[in-house]
Amino acid sequence: MSLFVQQVILGLMLGGVYVAVAIGFSLVWGVLNIVNLAHGALVVVGMYATWFLFTHAGIDPFLTLPLDAVVLFAIGYLVQRGLINRVIRAPLFFTLLLTFGINLVLINLFLLWFKADFRSVTTSYSGAGLNVGAVTIPYIRLAALVIAMLLAGAVGFFMNRTRTGFAIQAVGADKDAAQLVGIDLRHVYALTFAVGAACAGVAGGLLSTVQAISPTAGEPYTLQAFVVVILGGLGRVSATVVGGLLFGLIEVLAQSQVPGLGAGWSNAIAFAVLVLVLVLRPQGLLGRLA
Amino acid sequence: MLELAGVTKRFGGVAALSNVSFTVAEGEILGLIGPNGAGKTTLLNCISGVYRLDGGSITFDGRRLDGLPPHQVARLGIGRTFQVVKPFASMTVRENAAVGALFGSGQAHLAPKAAFSWADEVLELVGLARKARLTVGSLTIPDRKRLEVARALATKPRLLLLDEVMAGLNPVEVDEALDMVRKVHAGGITIVLIEHVMRVVVGVCDRVIVLHMGQHLAEGTPDEVLQDRRVIEAYLGEKYAARRHG
């Protein structure tokens, strides 16, 4: 029993990481209609940023998160304004190709600057955890879950309470009508992508504390963000939270409870969830049919 | 207030508008009529910055509009509705109007709270106050048209461009919509409206401009224009006009 409880807790904590990774991906997809294949690479930018600040400036990895967000916000704004805006009105295939290309460029820049070495962020509290009976809750993963939920709350607040949030929602709903009430489309596109990238940066900072950092470490996360958004439903923060937590649970429980499924099966599990959701409930658990 | 001089717009080889000139005076309600395909909506798109002109100029209070992107035209005080309604479907009625208030003319720094209270006033004016909390999906067509007007009004325009807000409404609904237009106008807003419903044109317009095949065909009071032989020809054909005018 306690093993099962342990797995559920680990699943939710993994889910928290997925929530953090998927929030920005979902925002960009929902508003800009871009399936951002470079999202995982942006997460890796956050990882390296935290690693760099931790290793060279001795800053606690959790304190680097706001810096990650700022750096990625700037990168995101420039990428959208300078590159993606040029093809934003073109069919989905063009933005897909472009973000695929950006992904390749980023990965090769990482290789150039950081080499292919695996790097890690190991703090004094890295191995510690909270023991409740037979169940152990690792501090770092608990903190990652809490921060992911705070991030989700912050994005939700931003989208539903602020001027810029309303502008982003309006652009997502109808671009033509949005510009004719005075919204500057190109600026809002860039802001949306910047916010999405900032979320990826925070997710990367969190991930740097729990896994090895390498140029291609972000690859699985693009896929997983995609599955989370499909599972939860597009366009709402709450849907991403539900999708992310549930997906984390599914992955951990499937790997631990189903005989024959081990860690190597994580992509297979992700795709199985993807296919099942698309067959049974294509709009996602909390999504609305368009 | 608004001055169009030699406005020309081509799509490929087709001249959707050729050399259209007219002015809109502060405080009037100007009707824009013409058979389907005459270029009425194209003209509104040119004014609101959706299309770039191929010739001519548009000035608003002495400022050139042509070449400005749509959001800047909106911020100068020109509101606009769409013939086929374009609500922000994921939002409530109140939020739709509030977005107009957040980003419209001279409102660039209106805080969300102030925007929502202004949205409430606008919804009251167009008769949607009781439905403010509903999502757009549950609104009837006449209500969606009201919402279009509300969102445009929320931007605090000085000039409002209405693209067939009465189309598809039944006679009772048309009367209600007419009341709404009069109320908006009484609030000091200059209006240019595209309309096919002649009862509306005669009912509210001070002056009418007739477009036909992209050209300025006639101009005058509603009565003058509807008696005009060229206008009748354009709508009903030369034979009918000949019979009527003998």
Coordinates of C-alpha atoms in Angstrom, one line a residue:
Chain A
M1 CA 0.0 0.0 0.0
S2 CA 2.7 2.5 1.0
L3 CA 4.5 1.6 -2.2
F4 CA 1.4 2.6 -4.1
V5 CA 1.0 5.9 -2.2
Q6 CA 4.7 6.6 -2.9
Q7 CA 4.1 6.0 -6.6
V8 CA 1.1 8.3 -6.6
I9 CA 3.1 11.0 -4.9
L10 CA 6.0 10.6 -7.4
G11 CA 3.5 10.6 -10.2
L12 CA 2.0 13.9 -9.1
M13 CA 5.4 15.4 -8.7
L14 CA 6.4 14.3 -12.1
G15 CA 3.1 15.7 -13.3
G16 CA 4.0 19.1 -11.7
V17 CA 7.1 19.2 -14.0
Y18 CA 4.9 18.4 -17.0
V19 CA 2.5 21.2 -16.0
A20 CA 5.4 23.6 -15.9
V21 CA 6.7 22.4 -19.3
A22 CA 3.3 22.4 -21.0
I23 CA 1.8 25.7 -19.9
G24 CA 3.9 27.8 -22.3
F25 CA 3.5 25.3 -25.0
S26 CA -0.3 25.3 -24.6
L27 CA -0.4 29.1 -24.6
V28 CA 1.5 29.4 -27.8
W29 CA -0.5 26.7 -29.5
G30 CA -3.8 28.0 -28.3
V31 CA -3.3 31.7 -29.2
L32 CA -0.8 31.7 -32.1
N33 CA -1.8 28.3 -33.5
I34 CA 1.9 27.3 -33.5
V35 CA 2.9 23.8 -32.4
N36 CA 6.3 25.0 -31.2
L37 CA 8.8 22.2 -31.9
A38 CA 11.5 24.3 -30.3
H39 CA 9.7 24.4 -27.0
G40 CA 12.0 21.6 -25.5
A41 CA 15.1 23.5 -26.6
L42 CA 13.8 26.6 -24.8
V43 CA 13.4 24.5 -21.7
V44 CA 17.1 23.5 -22.2
V45 CA 18.0 27.2 -22.3
G46 CA 16.5 27.5 -18.9
M47 CA 18.4 24.5 -17.7
Y48 CA 21.8 25.9 -18.9
A49 CA 20.9 29.3 -17.5
T50 CA 20.3 27.8 -14.0
W51 CA 23.3 25.5 -14.3
F52 CA 25.5 28.5 -15.3
L53 CA 24.3 30.7 -12.5
F54 CA 24.6 27.9 -9.9
T55 CA 28.0 26.8 -11.0
H56 CA 29.7 30.1 -11.7
A57 CA 27.9 32.5 -9.4
G58 CA 26.8 30.1 -6.6
I59 CA 23.1 31.1 -6.8
D60 CA 20.6 28.6 -5.4
P61 CA 18.9 27.0 -8.4
F62 CA 15.4 28.0 -7.2
L63 CA 16.5 31.6 -6.9
T64 CA 17.6 31.6 -10.6
L65 CA 14.1 30.9 -11.8
P66 CA 13.0 34.6 -12.1
L67 CA 16.2 35.2 -14.1
D68 CA 15.5 32.2 -16.4
A69 CA 12.1 33.7 -17.0
V70 CA 13.4 37.1 -17.9
V71 CA 16.1 35.7 -20.2
L72 CA 13.7 33.4 -22.0
F73 CA 11.0 36.2 -22.2
A74 CA 13.5 38.3 -24.1
I75 CA 14.6 35.5 -26.4
G76 CA 11.0 34.5 -27.0
Y77 CA 10.0 38.1 -27.9
L78 CA 12.8 38.5 -30.4
V79 CA 12.3 35.1 -32.0
Q80 CA 8.6 35.8 -32.5
R81 CA 9.1 39.4 -33.6
G82 CA 12.0 38.7 -35.9
L83 CA 11.3 35.3 -37.3
I84 CA 7.9 33.6 -36.6
N85 CA 5.8 36.8 -37.3
R86 CA 7.0 36.6 -40.9
V87 CA 5.2 33.4 -41.5
I88 CA 2.4 33.5 -38.9
R89 CA -0.3 34.0 -41.5
A90 CA 1.0 31.1 -43.5
P91 CA -0.4 27.5 -43.1
L92 CA 0.5 25.6 -40.0
F93 CA 3.1 23.6 -41.9
F94 CA 5.3 26.7 -42.3
T95 CA 5.5 27.5 -38.6
L96 CA 6.1 23.8 -37.9
L97 CA 9.1 23.8 -40.2
L98 CA 10.4 27.1 -38.8
T99 CA 10.2 26.0 -35.2
F100 CA 11.8 22.7 -36.2
G101 CA 14.6 24.7 -37.7
I102 CA 14.9 26.9 -34.6
N103 CA 15.1 23.7 -32.5
L104 CA 18.0 22.4 -34.6
V105 CA 19.9 25.7 -34.4
L106 CA 19.5 25.9 -30.6
I107 CA 20.6 22.4 -30.0
N108 CA 23.7 23.0 -32.1
L109 CA 24.4 26.2 -30.3
F110 CA 24.3 24.2 -27.0
L111 CA 26.7 21.7 -28.5
L112 CA 29.0 24.5 -29.6
W113 CA 29.0 26.3 -26.3
F114 CA 28.5 23.6 -23.7
K115 CA 29.8 20.5 -25.6
A116 CA 27.9 17.2 -25.4
D117 CA 28.9 16.7 -21.7
F118 CA 26.2 15.9 -19.2
R119 CA 26.0 18.5 -16.5
S120 CA 24.1 18.6 -13.3
V121 CA 23.0 20.9 -10.6
T122 CA 23.6 19.3 -7.2
T123 CA 22.8 21.2 -4.1
S124 CA 23.4 20.4 -0.4
Y125 CA 19.7 19.4 -0.1
S126 CA 19.6 17.4 -3.4
G127 CA 19.2 14.0 -1.9
A128 CA 17.1 15.0 1.1
G129 CA 13.4 14.2 1.6
L130 CA 10.6 14.3 4.0
N131 CA 9.7 10.9 5.5
V132 CA 6.1 10.3 6.3
G133 CA 5.9 6.7 7.6
A134 CA 7.2 4.5 4.9
V135 CA 6.7 7.2 2.2
T136 CA 9.5 9.6 1.2
I137 CA 8.9 12.9 -0.4
P138 CA 12.0 14.4 -2.0
Y139 CA 12.2 18.1 -1.2
I140 CA 13.4 19.1 -4.6
R141 CA 10.5 17.4 -6.4
L142 CA 8.0 18.8 -3.9
A143 CA 9.3 22.3 -4.4
A144 CA 9.1 21.8 -8.2
L145 CA 5.5 20.7 -7.9
V146 CA 4.6 23.7 -5.7
I147 CA 6.4 26.1 -8.1
A148 CA 4.7 24.6 -11.1
M149 CA 1.3 25.2 -9.4
L150 CA 2.3 28.8 -8.6
L151 CA 3.4 29.3 -12.2
A152 CA 0.1 27.9 -13.4
G153 CA -1.7 30.3 -11.0
A154 CA 0.3 33.2 -12.1
V155 CA -0.3 32.5 -15.8
G156 CA -4.0 32.1 -15.1
F157 CA -4.1 35.4 -13.2
F158 CA -2.2 37.1 -16.0
M159 CA -4.5 35.8 -18.7
N160 CA -7.8 36.7 -16.9
R161 CA -7.0 39.8 -14.9
T162 CA -4.5 41.9 -16.9
R163 CA -4.7 44.1 -20.0
T164 CA -2.1 42.1 -21.8
G165 CA -3.9 38.9 -20.8
F166 CA -7.1 40.1 -22.3
A167 CA -5.2 41.2 -25.4
I168 CA -3.8 37.7 -25.8
Q169 CA -7.2 36.1 -25.3
A170 CA -8.8 38.4 -27.8
V171 CA -6.1 37.7 -30.4
G172 CA -6.5 34.0 -29.8
A173 CA -10.3 34.3 -30.3
D174 CA -10.4 36.6 -33.4
K175 CA -7.3 38.3 -34.9
D176 CA -9.3 40.6 -37.2
A177 CA -11.6 41.8 -34.5
A178 CA -8.7 42.2 -32.1
Q179 CA -6.9 44.6 -34.3
L180 CA -10.0 46.6 -35.0
V181 CA -10.5 47.4 -31.3
G182 CA -6.9 48.7 -31.2
I183 CA -4.8 45.7 -30.4
D184 CA -1.4 45.6 -32.0
L185 CA -1.3 42.1 -33.4
R186 CA 2.5 41.8 -34.0
H187 CA 3.3 43.0 -30.5
V188 CA 0.8 40.7 -28.9
Y189 CA 2.0 37.7 -30.9
A190 CA 5.5 38.4 -29.7
L191 CA 4.4 38.9 -26.1
T192 CA 2.5 35.6 -26.2
F193 CA 5.5 33.7 -27.5
A194 CA 7.7 35.5 -24.9
V195 CA 5.4 34.5 -22.0
G196 CA 5.4 30.9 -23.4
A197 CA 9.2 30.9 -23.6
A198 CA 9.4 32.4 -20.0
C199 CA 7.3 29.5 -18.7
A200 CA 9.7 27.1 -20.6
G201 CA 12.6 28.8 -18.9
V202 CA 11.1 28.3 -15.4
A203 CA 10.4 24.7 -16.3
G204 CA 14.0 24.3 -17.4
G205 CA 15.3 25.8 -14.2
L206 CA 13.2 23.3 -12.2
L207 CA 14.2 20.4 -14.3
S208 CA 17.9 21.2 -14.0
T209 CA 17.7 20.2 -10.3
V210 CA 16.2 16.8 -11.0
Q211 CA 17.9 15.6 -14.2
A212 CA 21.1 15.7 -16.2
I213 CA 21.5 18.6 -18.5
S214 CA 22.6 18.0 -22.1
P215 CA 22.0 19.7 -25.5
T216 CA 19.2 17.3 -26.4
A217 CA 17.7 17.0 -22.9
G218 CA 14.6 19.0 -24.1
E219 CA 13.6 16.6 -26.9
P220 CA 11.3 14.4 -24.8
Y221 CA 9.6 17.5 -23.3
T222 CA 8.3 18.8 -26.6
L223 CA 6.5 15.5 -27.1
Q224 CA 5.3 15.3 -23.5
A225 CA 4.0 18.9 -23.6
F226 CA 2.1 17.9 -26.8
V227 CA 0.5 14.9 -25.1
V228 CA -0.4 17.0 -21.9
V229 CA -2.1 19.6 -24.0
I230 CA -4.0 17.0 -26.0
L231 CA -5.0 15.2 -22.8
G232 CA -6.1 18.2 -20.9
G233 CA -7.5 20.2 -23.7
L234 CA -6.3 23.3 -25.5
G235 CA -6.6 26.9 -24.4
R236 CA -7.0 26.9 -20.7
V237 CA -4.5 26.9 -17.9
S238 CA -6.7 24.7 -15.7
A239 CA -6.8 22.1 -18.5
T240 CA -3.0 22.0 -18.7
V241 CA -2.8 21.5 -14.9
V242 CA -5.2 18.6 -15.0
G243 CA -3.6 17.1 -18.1
G244 CA 0.0 17.5 -16.7
L245 CA -0.8 16.0 -13.3
L246 CA -2.8 13.2 -14.8
F247 CA -0.1 12.4 -17.4
G248 CA 2.6 12.3 -14.7
L249 CA 0.4 9.8 -12.7
I250 CA -0.3 7.7 -15.7
E251 CA 3.4 7.5 -16.6
V252 CA 4.6 6.6 -13.1
L253 CA 1.8 4.1 -12.3
A254 CA 2.1 2.4 -15.7
Q255 CA 5.8 1.9 -15.2
S256 CA 5.6 0.7 -11.7
Q257 CA 2.3 -1.2 -11.6
V258 CA 2.1 -2.8 -15.0
P259 CA 4.5 -5.8 -15.3
G260 CA 6.9 -5.6 -18.2
L261 CA 6.7 -1.8 -18.5
G262 CA 9.9 -0.1 -17.3
A263 CA 11.5 3.3 -17.7
G264 CA 12.3 2.7 -21.4
W265 CA 8.6 2.7 -22.1
S266 CA 7.9 6.3 -21.4
N267 CA 7.6 7.4 -25.0
A268 CA 5.4 4.4 -25.8
I269 CA 3.1 5.3 -22.9
A270 CA 2.9 8.9 -24.0
F271 CA 1.9 7.9 -27.5
A272 CA -0.6 5.4 -26.2
V273 CA -2.2 8.1 -24.1
L274 CA -2.2 10.4 -27.1
V275 CA -3.9 7.9 -29.4
L276 CA -6.5 7.0 -26.7
V277 CA -7.5 10.6 -26.0
L278 CA -7.7 11.4 -29.7
V279 CA -10.0 8.4 -30.2
L280 CA -12.2 8.8 -27.1
R281 CA -12.2 12.5 -26.4
P282 CA -10.5 14.5 -29.1
Q283 CA -11.2 17.9 -27.5
G284 CA -9.3 16.7 -24.3
L285 CA -10.7 16.2 -20.8
L286 CA -11.5 19.9 -20.2
G287 CA -11.4 21.2 -23.7
R288 CA -14.3 22.6 -25.7
L289 CA -15.1 21.5 -29.2
A290 CA -14.4 24.3 -31.6
Chain B
M1 CA -14.2 64.9 -40.2
L2 CA -13.4 62.1 -42.6
E3 CA -12.3 62.8 -46.1
L4 CA -11.7 60.3 -48.9
A5 CA -10.0 61.5 -52.1
G6 CA -9.7 59.3 -55.1
V7 CA -9.7 56.1 -53.1
T8 CA -8.8 53.2 -55.4
K9 CA -8.4 49.5 -54.5
R10 CA -7.7 46.7 -56.9
F11 CA -7.7 43.0 -56.4
G12 CA -5.6 41.6 -59.2
G13 CA -7.1 43.2 -62.3
V14 CA -10.4 43.9 -60.7
A15 CA -11.0 47.4 -59.5
A16 CA -13.1 47.0 -56.3
L17 CA -13.0 50.7 -55.8
S18 CA -12.1 53.3 -58.3
N19 CA -11.5 56.9 -57.6
V20 CA -14.1 57.2 -54.8
S21 CA -14.2 60.6 -53.1
F22 CA -16.5 61.9 -50.4
T23 CA -16.5 63.5 -47.0
V24 CA -18.2 62.7 -43.8
A25 CA -19.2 65.7 -41.6
E26 CA -19.0 65.6 -37.8
G27 CA -22.3 64.6 -36.3
E28 CA -24.1 63.1 -39.3
I29 CA -25.3 59.7 -40.1
L30 CA -24.1 58.8 -43.6
G31 CA -25.6 55.8 -45.4
L32 CA -23.5 53.8 -47.8
I33 CA -25.7 51.7 -50.2
G34 CA -25.3 49.9 -53.4
P35 CA -26.0 46.5 -54.9
N36 CA -24.0 43.4 -53.8
G37 CA -20.4 43.7 -54.9
A38 CA -20.5 47.5 -55.1
G39 CA -17.5 47.8 -52.9
K40 CA -19.1 49.0 -49.7
T41 CA -17.3 46.6 -47.3
T42 CA -14.1 47.1 -49.2
L43 CA -14.4 50.8 -48.6
L44 CA -14.8 50.2 -44.8
N45 CA -11.8 47.9 -44.9
C46 CA -9.8 50.7 -46.6
I47 CA -10.9 53.2 -43.9
S48 CA -10.1 50.9 -41.0
G49 CA -6.7 50.0 -42.3
V50 CA -7.4 46.3 -43.2
Y51 CA -6.5 47.0 -46.8
R52 CA -3.8 49.2 -48.3
L53 CA -5.0 51.6 -50.9
D54 CA -3.8 51.4 -54.5
G55 CA -4.4 55.1 -54.9
G56 CA -5.9 58.1 -53.3
S57 CA -5.9 59.2 -49.7
I58 CA -8.0 59.1 -46.5
T59 CA -7.7 61.7 -43.8
F60 CA -9.4 61.8 -40.4
D61 CA -9.3 65.2 -38.7
G62 CA -6.5 66.2 -41.0
R63 CA -4.5 63.1 -40.3
R64 CA -3.6 60.6 -43.0
L65 CA -5.1 57.2 -42.3
D66 CA -4.0 55.3 -45.3
G67 CA -0.9 53.3 -44.5
L68 CA -1.7 53.0 -40.8
P69 CA -2.3 49.5 -39.4
P70 CA -5.8 48.8 -38.2
H71 CA -5.0 49.1 -34.5
Q72 CA -3.7 52.6 -34.9
V73 CA -6.8 53.6 -36.9
A74 CA -8.9 52.2 -34.1
R75 CA -6.9 54.2 -31.5
L76 CA -7.4 57.4 -33.4
G77 CA -11.2 57.0 -32.7
I78 CA -12.7 55.0 -35.5
G79 CA -14.8 52.0 -34.3
R80 CA -16.0 49.3 -36.6
T81 CA -18.4 46.4 -36.7
F82 CA -18.3 43.4 -39.0
Q83 CA -21.1 42.2 -41.3
V84 CA -20.4 38.6 -40.3
V85 CA -20.1 39.0 -36.5
K86 CA -16.7 38.3 -35.0
P87 CA -17.1 38.1 -31.3
F88 CA -14.3 36.8 -29.0
A89 CA -16.0 33.5 -28.6
S90 CA -14.1 32.3 -25.5
M91 CA -15.1 35.3 -23.5
T92 CA -18.3 36.5 -21.8
V93 CA -20.3 39.4 -23.3
R94 CA -18.9 41.7 -20.6
E95 CA -15.4 40.7 -21.3
N96 CA -15.9 41.2 -25.1
A97 CA -17.0 44.8 -24.4
A98 CA -14.2 45.3 -21.9
V99 CA -11.5 44.4 -24.4
G100 CA -12.8 47.2 -26.6
A101 CA -12.5 49.6 -23.6
L102 CA -9.0 48.4 -22.7
F103 CA -7.5 49.1 -26.1
G104 CA -9.7 51.7 -27.9
S105 CA -9.0 55.3 -28.6
G106 CA -7.1 57.2 -26.0
Q107 CA -7.8 54.4 -23.6
A108 CA -4.4 52.9 -23.9
H109 CA -3.9 52.9 -20.2
L110 CA -7.4 52.3 -18.9
A111 CA -7.1 49.8 -16.0
P112 CA -9.2 46.6 -16.2
K113 CA -11.5 47.8 -13.5
A114 CA -12.4 51.0 -15.2
A115 CA -12.7 49.2 -18.5
F116 CA -15.2 46.8 -17.1
S117 CA -17.4 49.6 -15.6
W118 CA -17.3 51.4 -19.0
A119 CA -18.2 48.1 -20.6
D120 CA -21.3 47.8 -18.4
E121 CA -22.4 51.3 -19.5
V122 CA -22.0 50.4 -23.1
L123 CA -23.9 47.1 -22.7
E124 CA -26.7 49.1 -21.0
L125 CA -26.9 51.4 -24.0
V126 CA -27.2 48.6 -26.5
G127 CA -29.6 46.6 -24.3
L128 CA -27.3 43.7 -23.4
A129 CA -26.9 44.5 -19.7
R130 CA -28.9 41.6 -18.5
K131 CA -26.8 39.2 -20.6
A132 CA -23.5 40.6 -19.6
R133 CA -22.4 37.4 -17.8
L134 CA -23.3 35.0 -20.6
T135 CA -20.8 33.5 -23.0
V136 CA -21.1 34.7 -26.5
G137 CA -22.1 31.2 -27.8
S138 CA -25.5 31.5 -26.1
L139 CA -26.5 34.8 -27.7
T140 CA -29.0 35.1 -30.5
I141 CA -28.0 36.7 -33.8
P142 CA -29.6 40.1 -33.0
D143 CA -27.8 40.0 -29.7
R144 CA -24.5 39.2 -31.3
K145 CA -25.0 42.2 -33.6
R146 CA -25.6 44.3 -30.5
L147 CA -22.4 43.0 -29.1
E148 CA -20.5 44.0 -32.2
V149 CA -21.8 47.5 -31.7
A150 CA -21.1 47.4 -28.0
R151 CA -17.5 46.3 -28.5
A152 CA -16.9 49.0 -31.1
L153 CA -18.6 51.6 -28.8
A154 CA -16.5 50.6 -25.9
T155 CA -13.4 51.8 -27.8
K156 CA -14.9 55.3 -27.4
P157 CA -14.9 56.1 -31.1
R158 CA -15.8 59.5 -32.6
L159 CA -16.7 57.8 -35.8
L160 CA -18.5 54.5 -35.9
L161 CA -18.5 52.3 -39.1
L162 CA -21.5 49.9 -39.0
D163 CA -21.5 47.1 -41.6
E164 CA -25.0 45.8 -42.1
V165 CA -26.0 45.6 -38.5
M166 CA -29.6 45.1 -39.5
A167 CA -29.2 42.3 -42.0
G168 CA -31.1 39.2 -41.1
L169 CA -33.2 40.9 -38.4
N170 CA -37.0 40.7 -38.4
P171 CA -39.0 44.0 -38.5
V172 CA -39.4 44.2 -34.7
E173 CA -35.6 43.6 -34.3
V174 CA -34.9 46.2 -36.9
D175 CA -36.9 48.8 -34.9
E176 CA -35.0 47.9 -31.8
A177 CA -31.7 48.2 -33.7
L178 CA -32.8 51.6 -35.2
D179 CA -33.5 52.8 -31.6
M180 CA -30.0 51.7 -30.7
V181 CA -28.4 53.5 -33.6
R182 CA -30.3 56.7 -32.7
K183 CA -29.2 56.5 -29.1
V184 CA -25.6 56.0 -30.1
H185 CA -25.8 58.9 -32.4
A186 CA -27.4 61.1 -29.7
G187 CA -24.3 60.3 -27.6
G188 CA -22.4 62.5 -30.1
I189 CA -20.9 59.8 -32.4
T190 CA -20.7 60.3 -36.1
I191 CA -21.9 57.2 -38.0
V192 CA -21.3 55.7 -41.4
L193 CA -23.5 52.7 -42.0
I194 CA -23.8 50.2 -44.8
E195 CA -27.3 49.0 -45.2
H196 CA -29.5 47.1 -47.5
V197 CA -32.7 47.6 -45.5
M198 CA -34.1 50.7 -47.1
R199 CA -36.4 51.4 -44.1
V200 CA -33.2 51.9 -42.1
V201 CA -31.6 54.1 -44.6
V202 CA -34.7 56.3 -44.9
G203 CA -35.2 56.1 -41.1
V204 CA -31.9 57.3 -39.8
C205 CA -29.6 58.6 -42.5
D206 CA -29.0 62.3 -43.1
R207 CA -27.3 61.7 -46.3
V208 CA -26.7 58.7 -48.6
I209 CA -23.9 57.7 -50.9
V210 CA -24.5 55.1 -53.6
L211 CA -21.7 52.9 -54.8
H212 CA -22.0 50.9 -57.9
M213 CA -19.2 48.6 -59.3
G214 CA -16.7 50.4 -57.2
Q215 CA -17.6 53.9 -58.3
H216 CA -19.3 56.8 -56.6
L217 CA -22.7 56.8 -58.4
A218 CA -24.9 59.2 -56.5
E219 CA -25.1 61.2 -53.4
G220 CA -27.9 63.1 -51.6
T221 CA -30.7 62.8 -49.0
P222 CA -32.3 59.4 -48.9
D223 CA -35.4 60.6 -50.8
E224 CA -33.3 62.2 -53.6
V225 CA -31.1 59.2 -54.0
L226 CA -33.9 56.6 -54.1
Q227 CA -35.7 58.6 -56.8
D228 CA -32.5 58.9 -58.8
R229 CA -32.7 57.2 -62.1
R230 CA -29.1 56.0 -62.1
V231 CA -29.6 54.4 -58.7
I232 CA -32.8 52.6 -59.8
E233 CA -31.0 51.4 -62.9
A234 CA -28.2 50.1 -60.8
Y235 CA -30.5 48.2 -58.5
L236 CA -33.3 47.1 -60.8
G237 CA -31.9 47.3 -64.3
E238 CA -32.3 49.8 -67.1
K239 CA -35.6 48.5 -68.4
Y240 CA -37.3 48.9 -65.1
A241 CA -35.9 52.4 -64.7
A242 CA -37.1 53.4 -68.2
R243 CA -40.6 52.2 -67.5
R244 CA -40.8 54.1 -64.2
H245 CA -39.4 57.3 -65.5
G246 CA -41.1 57.0 -68.9

